[in-house]
mmCIF file of C-alpha atoms in Angstrom:
data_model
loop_
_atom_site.group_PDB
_atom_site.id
_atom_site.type_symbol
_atom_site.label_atom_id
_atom_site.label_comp_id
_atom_site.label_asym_id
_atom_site.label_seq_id
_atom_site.Cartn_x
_atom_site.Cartn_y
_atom_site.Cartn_z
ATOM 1 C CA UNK A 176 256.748 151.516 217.422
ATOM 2 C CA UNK A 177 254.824 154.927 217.541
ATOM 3 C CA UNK A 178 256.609 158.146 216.378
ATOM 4 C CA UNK A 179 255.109 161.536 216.819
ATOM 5 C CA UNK A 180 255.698 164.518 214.617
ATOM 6 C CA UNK A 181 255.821 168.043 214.706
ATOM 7 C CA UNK A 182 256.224 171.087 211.879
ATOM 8 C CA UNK A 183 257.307 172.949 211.161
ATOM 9 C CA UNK A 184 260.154 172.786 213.976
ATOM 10 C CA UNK A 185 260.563 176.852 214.021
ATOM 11 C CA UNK A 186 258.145 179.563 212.923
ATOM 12 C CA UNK A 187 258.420 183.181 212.700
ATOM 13 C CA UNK A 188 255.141 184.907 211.969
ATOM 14 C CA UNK A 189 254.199 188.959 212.632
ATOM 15 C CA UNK A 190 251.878 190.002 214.781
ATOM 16 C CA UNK A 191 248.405 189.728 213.594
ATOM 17 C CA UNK A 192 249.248 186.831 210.900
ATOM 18 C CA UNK A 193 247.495 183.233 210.892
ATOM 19 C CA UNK A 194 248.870 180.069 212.655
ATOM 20 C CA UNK A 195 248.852 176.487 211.698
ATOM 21 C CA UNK A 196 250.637 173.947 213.554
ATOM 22 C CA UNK A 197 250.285 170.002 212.828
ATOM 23 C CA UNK A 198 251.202 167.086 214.713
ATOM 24 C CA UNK A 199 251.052 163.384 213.906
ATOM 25 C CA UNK A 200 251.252 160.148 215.346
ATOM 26 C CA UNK A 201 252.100 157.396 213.862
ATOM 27 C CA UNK A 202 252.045 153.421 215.471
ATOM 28 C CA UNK A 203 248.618 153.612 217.496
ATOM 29 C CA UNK A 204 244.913 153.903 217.242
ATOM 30 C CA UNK A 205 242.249 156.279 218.917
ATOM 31 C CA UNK A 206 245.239 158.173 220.864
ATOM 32 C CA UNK A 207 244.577 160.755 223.197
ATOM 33 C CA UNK A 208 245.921 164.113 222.135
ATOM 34 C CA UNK A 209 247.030 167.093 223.395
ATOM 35 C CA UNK A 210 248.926 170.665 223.147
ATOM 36 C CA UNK A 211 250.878 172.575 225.367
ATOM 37 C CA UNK A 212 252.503 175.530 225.212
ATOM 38 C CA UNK A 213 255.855 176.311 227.317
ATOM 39 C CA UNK A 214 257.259 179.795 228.102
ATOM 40 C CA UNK A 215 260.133 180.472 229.785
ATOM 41 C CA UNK A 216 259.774 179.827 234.018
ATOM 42 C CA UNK A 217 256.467 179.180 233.381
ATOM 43 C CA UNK A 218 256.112 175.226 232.748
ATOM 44 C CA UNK A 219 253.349 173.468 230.827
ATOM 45 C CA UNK A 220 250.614 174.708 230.089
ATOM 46 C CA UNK A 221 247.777 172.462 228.704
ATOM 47 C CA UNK A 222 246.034 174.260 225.699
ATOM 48 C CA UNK A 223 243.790 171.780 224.053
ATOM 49 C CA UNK A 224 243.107 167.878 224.812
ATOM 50 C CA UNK A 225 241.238 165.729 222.512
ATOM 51 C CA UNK A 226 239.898 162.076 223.441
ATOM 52 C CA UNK A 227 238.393 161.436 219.389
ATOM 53 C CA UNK A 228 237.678 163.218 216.339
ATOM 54 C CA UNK A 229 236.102 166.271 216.395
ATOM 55 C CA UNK A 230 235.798 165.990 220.308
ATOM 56 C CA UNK A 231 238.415 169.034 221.113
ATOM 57 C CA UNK A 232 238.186 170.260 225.166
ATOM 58 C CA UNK A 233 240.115 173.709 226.123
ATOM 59 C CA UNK A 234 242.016 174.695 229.361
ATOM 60 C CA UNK A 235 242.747 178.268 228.669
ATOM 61 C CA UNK A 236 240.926 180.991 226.439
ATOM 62 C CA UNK A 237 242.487 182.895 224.228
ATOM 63 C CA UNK A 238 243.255 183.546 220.332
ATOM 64 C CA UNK A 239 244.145 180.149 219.719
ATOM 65 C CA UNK A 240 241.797 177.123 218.440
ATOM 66 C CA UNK A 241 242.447 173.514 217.765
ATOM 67 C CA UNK A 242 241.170 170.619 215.441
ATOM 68 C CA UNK A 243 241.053 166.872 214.790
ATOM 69 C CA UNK A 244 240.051 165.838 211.613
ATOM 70 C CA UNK A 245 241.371 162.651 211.362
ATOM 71 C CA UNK A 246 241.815 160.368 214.289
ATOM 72 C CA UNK A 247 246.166 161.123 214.378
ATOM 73 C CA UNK A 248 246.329 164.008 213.245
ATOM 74 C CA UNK A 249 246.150 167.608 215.868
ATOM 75 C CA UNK A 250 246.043 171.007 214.472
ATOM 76 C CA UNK A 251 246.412 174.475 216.768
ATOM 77 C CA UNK A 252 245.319 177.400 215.068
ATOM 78 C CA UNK A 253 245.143 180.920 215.175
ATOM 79 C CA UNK A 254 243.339 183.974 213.113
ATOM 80 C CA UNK A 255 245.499 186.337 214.407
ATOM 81 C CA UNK A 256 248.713 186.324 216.352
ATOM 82 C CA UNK A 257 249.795 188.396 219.643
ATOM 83 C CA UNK A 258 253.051 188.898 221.050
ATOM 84 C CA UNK A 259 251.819 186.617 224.014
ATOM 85 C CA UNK A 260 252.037 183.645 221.598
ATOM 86 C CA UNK A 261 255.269 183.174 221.383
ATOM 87 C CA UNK A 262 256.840 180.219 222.974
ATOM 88 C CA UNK A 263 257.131 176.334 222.750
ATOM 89 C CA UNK A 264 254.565 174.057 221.495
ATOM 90 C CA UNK A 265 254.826 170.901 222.499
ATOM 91 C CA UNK A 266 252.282 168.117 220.906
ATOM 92 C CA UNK A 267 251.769 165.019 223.107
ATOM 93 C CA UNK A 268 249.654 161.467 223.017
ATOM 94 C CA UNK A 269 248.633 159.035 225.396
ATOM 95 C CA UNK A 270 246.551 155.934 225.243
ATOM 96 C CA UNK A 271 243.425 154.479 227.692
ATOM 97 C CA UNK A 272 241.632 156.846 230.085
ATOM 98 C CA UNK A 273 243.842 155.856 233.442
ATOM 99 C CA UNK A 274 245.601 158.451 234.954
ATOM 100 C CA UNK A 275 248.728 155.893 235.408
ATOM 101 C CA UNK A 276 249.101 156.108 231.737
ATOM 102 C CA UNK A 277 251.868 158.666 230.170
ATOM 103 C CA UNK A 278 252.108 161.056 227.815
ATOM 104 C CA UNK A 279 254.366 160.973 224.667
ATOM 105 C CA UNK A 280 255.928 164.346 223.947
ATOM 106 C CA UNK A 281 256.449 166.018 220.070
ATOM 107 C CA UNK A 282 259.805 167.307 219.456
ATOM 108 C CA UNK A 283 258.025 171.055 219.327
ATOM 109 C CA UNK A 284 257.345 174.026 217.767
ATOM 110 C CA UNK A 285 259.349 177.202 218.588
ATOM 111 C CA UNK A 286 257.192 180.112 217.613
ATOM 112 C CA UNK A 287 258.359 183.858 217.614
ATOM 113 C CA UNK A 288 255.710 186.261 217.262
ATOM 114 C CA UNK A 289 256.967 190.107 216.178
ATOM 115 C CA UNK B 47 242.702 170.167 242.566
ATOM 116 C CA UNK B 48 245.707 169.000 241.498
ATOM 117 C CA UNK B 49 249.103 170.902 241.749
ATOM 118 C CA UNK B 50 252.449 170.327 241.663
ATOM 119 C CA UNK B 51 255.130 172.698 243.650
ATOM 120 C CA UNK B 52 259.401 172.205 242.296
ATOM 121 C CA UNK B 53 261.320 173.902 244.748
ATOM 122 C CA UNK B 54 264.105 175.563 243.047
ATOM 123 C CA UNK B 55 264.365 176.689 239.386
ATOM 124 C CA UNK B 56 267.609 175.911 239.114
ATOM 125 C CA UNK B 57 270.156 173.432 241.070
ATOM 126 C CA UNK B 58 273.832 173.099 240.740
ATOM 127 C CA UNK B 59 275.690 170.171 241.477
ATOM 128 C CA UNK B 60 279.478 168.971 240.836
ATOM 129 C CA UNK B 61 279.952 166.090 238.528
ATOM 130 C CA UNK B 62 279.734 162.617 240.624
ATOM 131 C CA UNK B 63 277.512 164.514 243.114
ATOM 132 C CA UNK B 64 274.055 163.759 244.369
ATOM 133 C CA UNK B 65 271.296 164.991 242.639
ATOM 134 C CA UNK B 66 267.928 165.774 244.652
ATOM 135 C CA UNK B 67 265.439 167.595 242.639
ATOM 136 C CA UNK B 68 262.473 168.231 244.959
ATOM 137 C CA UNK B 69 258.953 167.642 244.118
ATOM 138 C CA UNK B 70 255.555 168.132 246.529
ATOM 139 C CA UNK B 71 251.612 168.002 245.319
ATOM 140 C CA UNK B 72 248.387 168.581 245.483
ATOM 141 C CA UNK B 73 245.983 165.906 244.865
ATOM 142 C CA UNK B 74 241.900 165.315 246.271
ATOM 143 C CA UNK B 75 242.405 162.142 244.549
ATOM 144 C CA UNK B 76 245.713 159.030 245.620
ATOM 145 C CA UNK B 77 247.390 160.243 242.600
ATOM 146 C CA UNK B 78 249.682 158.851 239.905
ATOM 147 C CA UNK B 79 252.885 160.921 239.834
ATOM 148 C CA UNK B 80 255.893 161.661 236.973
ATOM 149 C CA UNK B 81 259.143 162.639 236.536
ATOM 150 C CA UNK B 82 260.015 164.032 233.074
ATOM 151 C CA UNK B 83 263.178 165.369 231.136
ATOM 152 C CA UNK B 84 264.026 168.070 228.690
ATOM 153 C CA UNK B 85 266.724 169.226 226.858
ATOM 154 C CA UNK B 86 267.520 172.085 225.017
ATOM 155 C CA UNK B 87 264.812 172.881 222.384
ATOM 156 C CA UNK B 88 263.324 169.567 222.604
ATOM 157 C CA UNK B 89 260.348 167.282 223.884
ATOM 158 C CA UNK B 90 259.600 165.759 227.189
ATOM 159 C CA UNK B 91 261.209 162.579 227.792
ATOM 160 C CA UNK B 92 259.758 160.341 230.893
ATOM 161 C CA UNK B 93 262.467 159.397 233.428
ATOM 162 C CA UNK B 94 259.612 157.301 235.402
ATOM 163 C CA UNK B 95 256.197 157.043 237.148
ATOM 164 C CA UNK B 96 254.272 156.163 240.216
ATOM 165 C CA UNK B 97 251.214 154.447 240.053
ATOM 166 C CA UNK B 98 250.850 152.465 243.048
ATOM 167 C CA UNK B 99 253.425 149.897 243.012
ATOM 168 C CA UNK B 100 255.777 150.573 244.878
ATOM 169 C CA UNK B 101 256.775 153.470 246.667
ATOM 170 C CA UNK B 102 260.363 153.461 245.006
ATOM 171 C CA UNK B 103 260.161 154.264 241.624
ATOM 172 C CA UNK B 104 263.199 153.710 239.150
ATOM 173 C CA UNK B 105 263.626 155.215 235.922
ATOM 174 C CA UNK B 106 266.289 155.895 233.182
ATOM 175 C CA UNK B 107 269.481 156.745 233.231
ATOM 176 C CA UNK B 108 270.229 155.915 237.184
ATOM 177 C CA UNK B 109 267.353 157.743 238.461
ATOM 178 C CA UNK B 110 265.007 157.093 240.990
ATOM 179 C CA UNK B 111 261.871 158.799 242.894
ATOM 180 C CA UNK B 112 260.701 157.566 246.199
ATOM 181 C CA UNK B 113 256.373 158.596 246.893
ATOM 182 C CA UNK B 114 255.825 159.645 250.277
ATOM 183 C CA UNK B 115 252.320 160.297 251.360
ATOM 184 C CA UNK B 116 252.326 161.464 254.490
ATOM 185 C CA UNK B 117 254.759 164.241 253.098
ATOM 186 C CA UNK B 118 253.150 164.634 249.590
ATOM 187 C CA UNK B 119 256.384 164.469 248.143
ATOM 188 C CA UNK B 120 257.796 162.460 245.575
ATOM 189 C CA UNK B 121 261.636 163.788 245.096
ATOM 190 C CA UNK B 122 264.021 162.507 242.317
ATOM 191 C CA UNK B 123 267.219 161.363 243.283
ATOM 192 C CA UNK B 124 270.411 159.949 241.586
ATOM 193 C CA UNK B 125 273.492 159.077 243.908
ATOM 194 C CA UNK B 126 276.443 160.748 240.667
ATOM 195 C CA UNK B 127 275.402 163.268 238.472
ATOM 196 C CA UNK B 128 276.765 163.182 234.751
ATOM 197 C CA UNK B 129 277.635 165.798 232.663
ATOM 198 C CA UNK B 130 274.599 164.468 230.061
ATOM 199 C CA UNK B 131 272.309 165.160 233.280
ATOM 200 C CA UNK B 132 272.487 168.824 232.819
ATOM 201 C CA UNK B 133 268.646 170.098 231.594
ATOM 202 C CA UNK B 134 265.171 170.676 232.874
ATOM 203 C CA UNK B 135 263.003 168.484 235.090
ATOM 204 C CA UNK B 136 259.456 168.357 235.572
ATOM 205 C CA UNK B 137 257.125 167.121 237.997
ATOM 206 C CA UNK B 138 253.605 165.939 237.210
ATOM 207 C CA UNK B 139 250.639 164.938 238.429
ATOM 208 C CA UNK B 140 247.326 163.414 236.834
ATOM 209 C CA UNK B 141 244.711 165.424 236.847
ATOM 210 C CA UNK B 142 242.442 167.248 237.090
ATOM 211 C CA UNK B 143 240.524 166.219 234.052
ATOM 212 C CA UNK B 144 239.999 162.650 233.240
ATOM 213 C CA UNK B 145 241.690 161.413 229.816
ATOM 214 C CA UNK B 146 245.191 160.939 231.344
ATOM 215 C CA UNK B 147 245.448 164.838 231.944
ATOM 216 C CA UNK B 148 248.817 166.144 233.759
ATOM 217 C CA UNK B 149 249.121 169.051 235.388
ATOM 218 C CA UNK B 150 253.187 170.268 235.705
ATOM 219 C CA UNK B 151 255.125 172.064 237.901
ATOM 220 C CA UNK B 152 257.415 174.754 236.525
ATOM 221 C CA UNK B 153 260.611 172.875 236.396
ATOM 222 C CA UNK B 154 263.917 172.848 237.972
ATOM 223 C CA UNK B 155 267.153 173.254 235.787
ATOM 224 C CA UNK B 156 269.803 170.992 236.639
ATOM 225 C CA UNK B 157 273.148 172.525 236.250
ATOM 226 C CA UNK B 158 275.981 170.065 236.447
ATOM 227 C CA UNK B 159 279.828 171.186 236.996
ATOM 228 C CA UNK B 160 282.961 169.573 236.264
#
């Protein structure tokens, strides 16, 4: 069965630090990937999808970057944290290209910026 | 472009009461439609989907969602709310991107009474 993984599960950095958060997935092959972040009353919000390695789209600019370097593995990055940061990060995978297909959520990240 | 409008952030029900958590879109495309669950300080969990089917969707846990086009609705329902029920719903819809992209309203907390 496929598992997906998150860490760490909390985080607190200070403003201005780096950021490195890693998901895996374990159980399938050539997954779709994705991160979200969620802040409170505000939903989902799609950061970064990636369809293969080294193919990484983004919804939203900002500080924040994210890479594939192997084909289940998903890294979000920053240089420098804001305030603004802070929130939920969620990690998520699908298979195929239809839109009827789902997406598989990571436990998340909880990340406190001061 | 694909949206997705929750009325209500939060809804309180009594225990063995109906639950109706409302959902509407947005879609330029027929779109494929989902119902997802979280709990505290965890990941998304999918209750069910829509893809076509069948206009009555059921899911986990005694819940169901019924796709109505000519309303653009696709509400969830479950005829007695548990206890366990209590915690955030979200409504999605694929899109706009290809690569199984979802696009999420802002969720409705279900608050469940004794």
């Amino acid at each position: 069965s496929q598992t997906i993984h998150q860490w760490p599960a909390t985080l607190v950095q200070p403003v201005g630090s780096p950021l490195s958060l890693e998901c895996t997935v374990e159980g399938t092959s050539n997954p779709n990937l994705y991160w979200y972040r969620q802040a409170a009353g505000r939903g989902l919000q799609l950061l970064f999808y990636s369809v293969g390695i080294g193919q990484i789209s983004s919804e939203v600019p900002q500080n924040l970057s994210a890479s594939r370097p192997q084909d289940r593995q998903f890294i979000l990055s920053s240089k420098k944290l804001l305030l603004s940061d802070s929130g939920f990060y969620l990690c998520a995978w699908s298979v195929g290209l239809a839109g009827a297909n789902e997406q598989f959520f990571g436990p998340g990240t909880r990340l406190t910026v001061l | 472009a694909q949206s997705v409008t929750q009325l209500g952030s939060h809804v309180s029900v009594s225990e063995g009461a109906l639950v109706l958590l409302r959902c509407n879109y947005s879609s330029s495309v027929p779109p494929y439609l989902f119902w997802y669950v979280q709990y505290p300080n965890q990941g998304l969990q999918l209750l069910l989907k829509y893809t076509s089917a069948a206009t009555l969707v059921k899911g986990i846990n005694g819940f169901e969602a019924e796709f109505k086009k000519s309303e653009t609705s696709f509400h969830l329902t479950k005829p007695s709310a548990h206890m366990s029920d209590a915690a955030e719903y979200f409504c999605a819809v694929s899109g706009p991107r290809g690569y199984s992209t979802l696009t999420f309203g802002k969720g409705t907390m279900l608050l469940v009474s004794p």
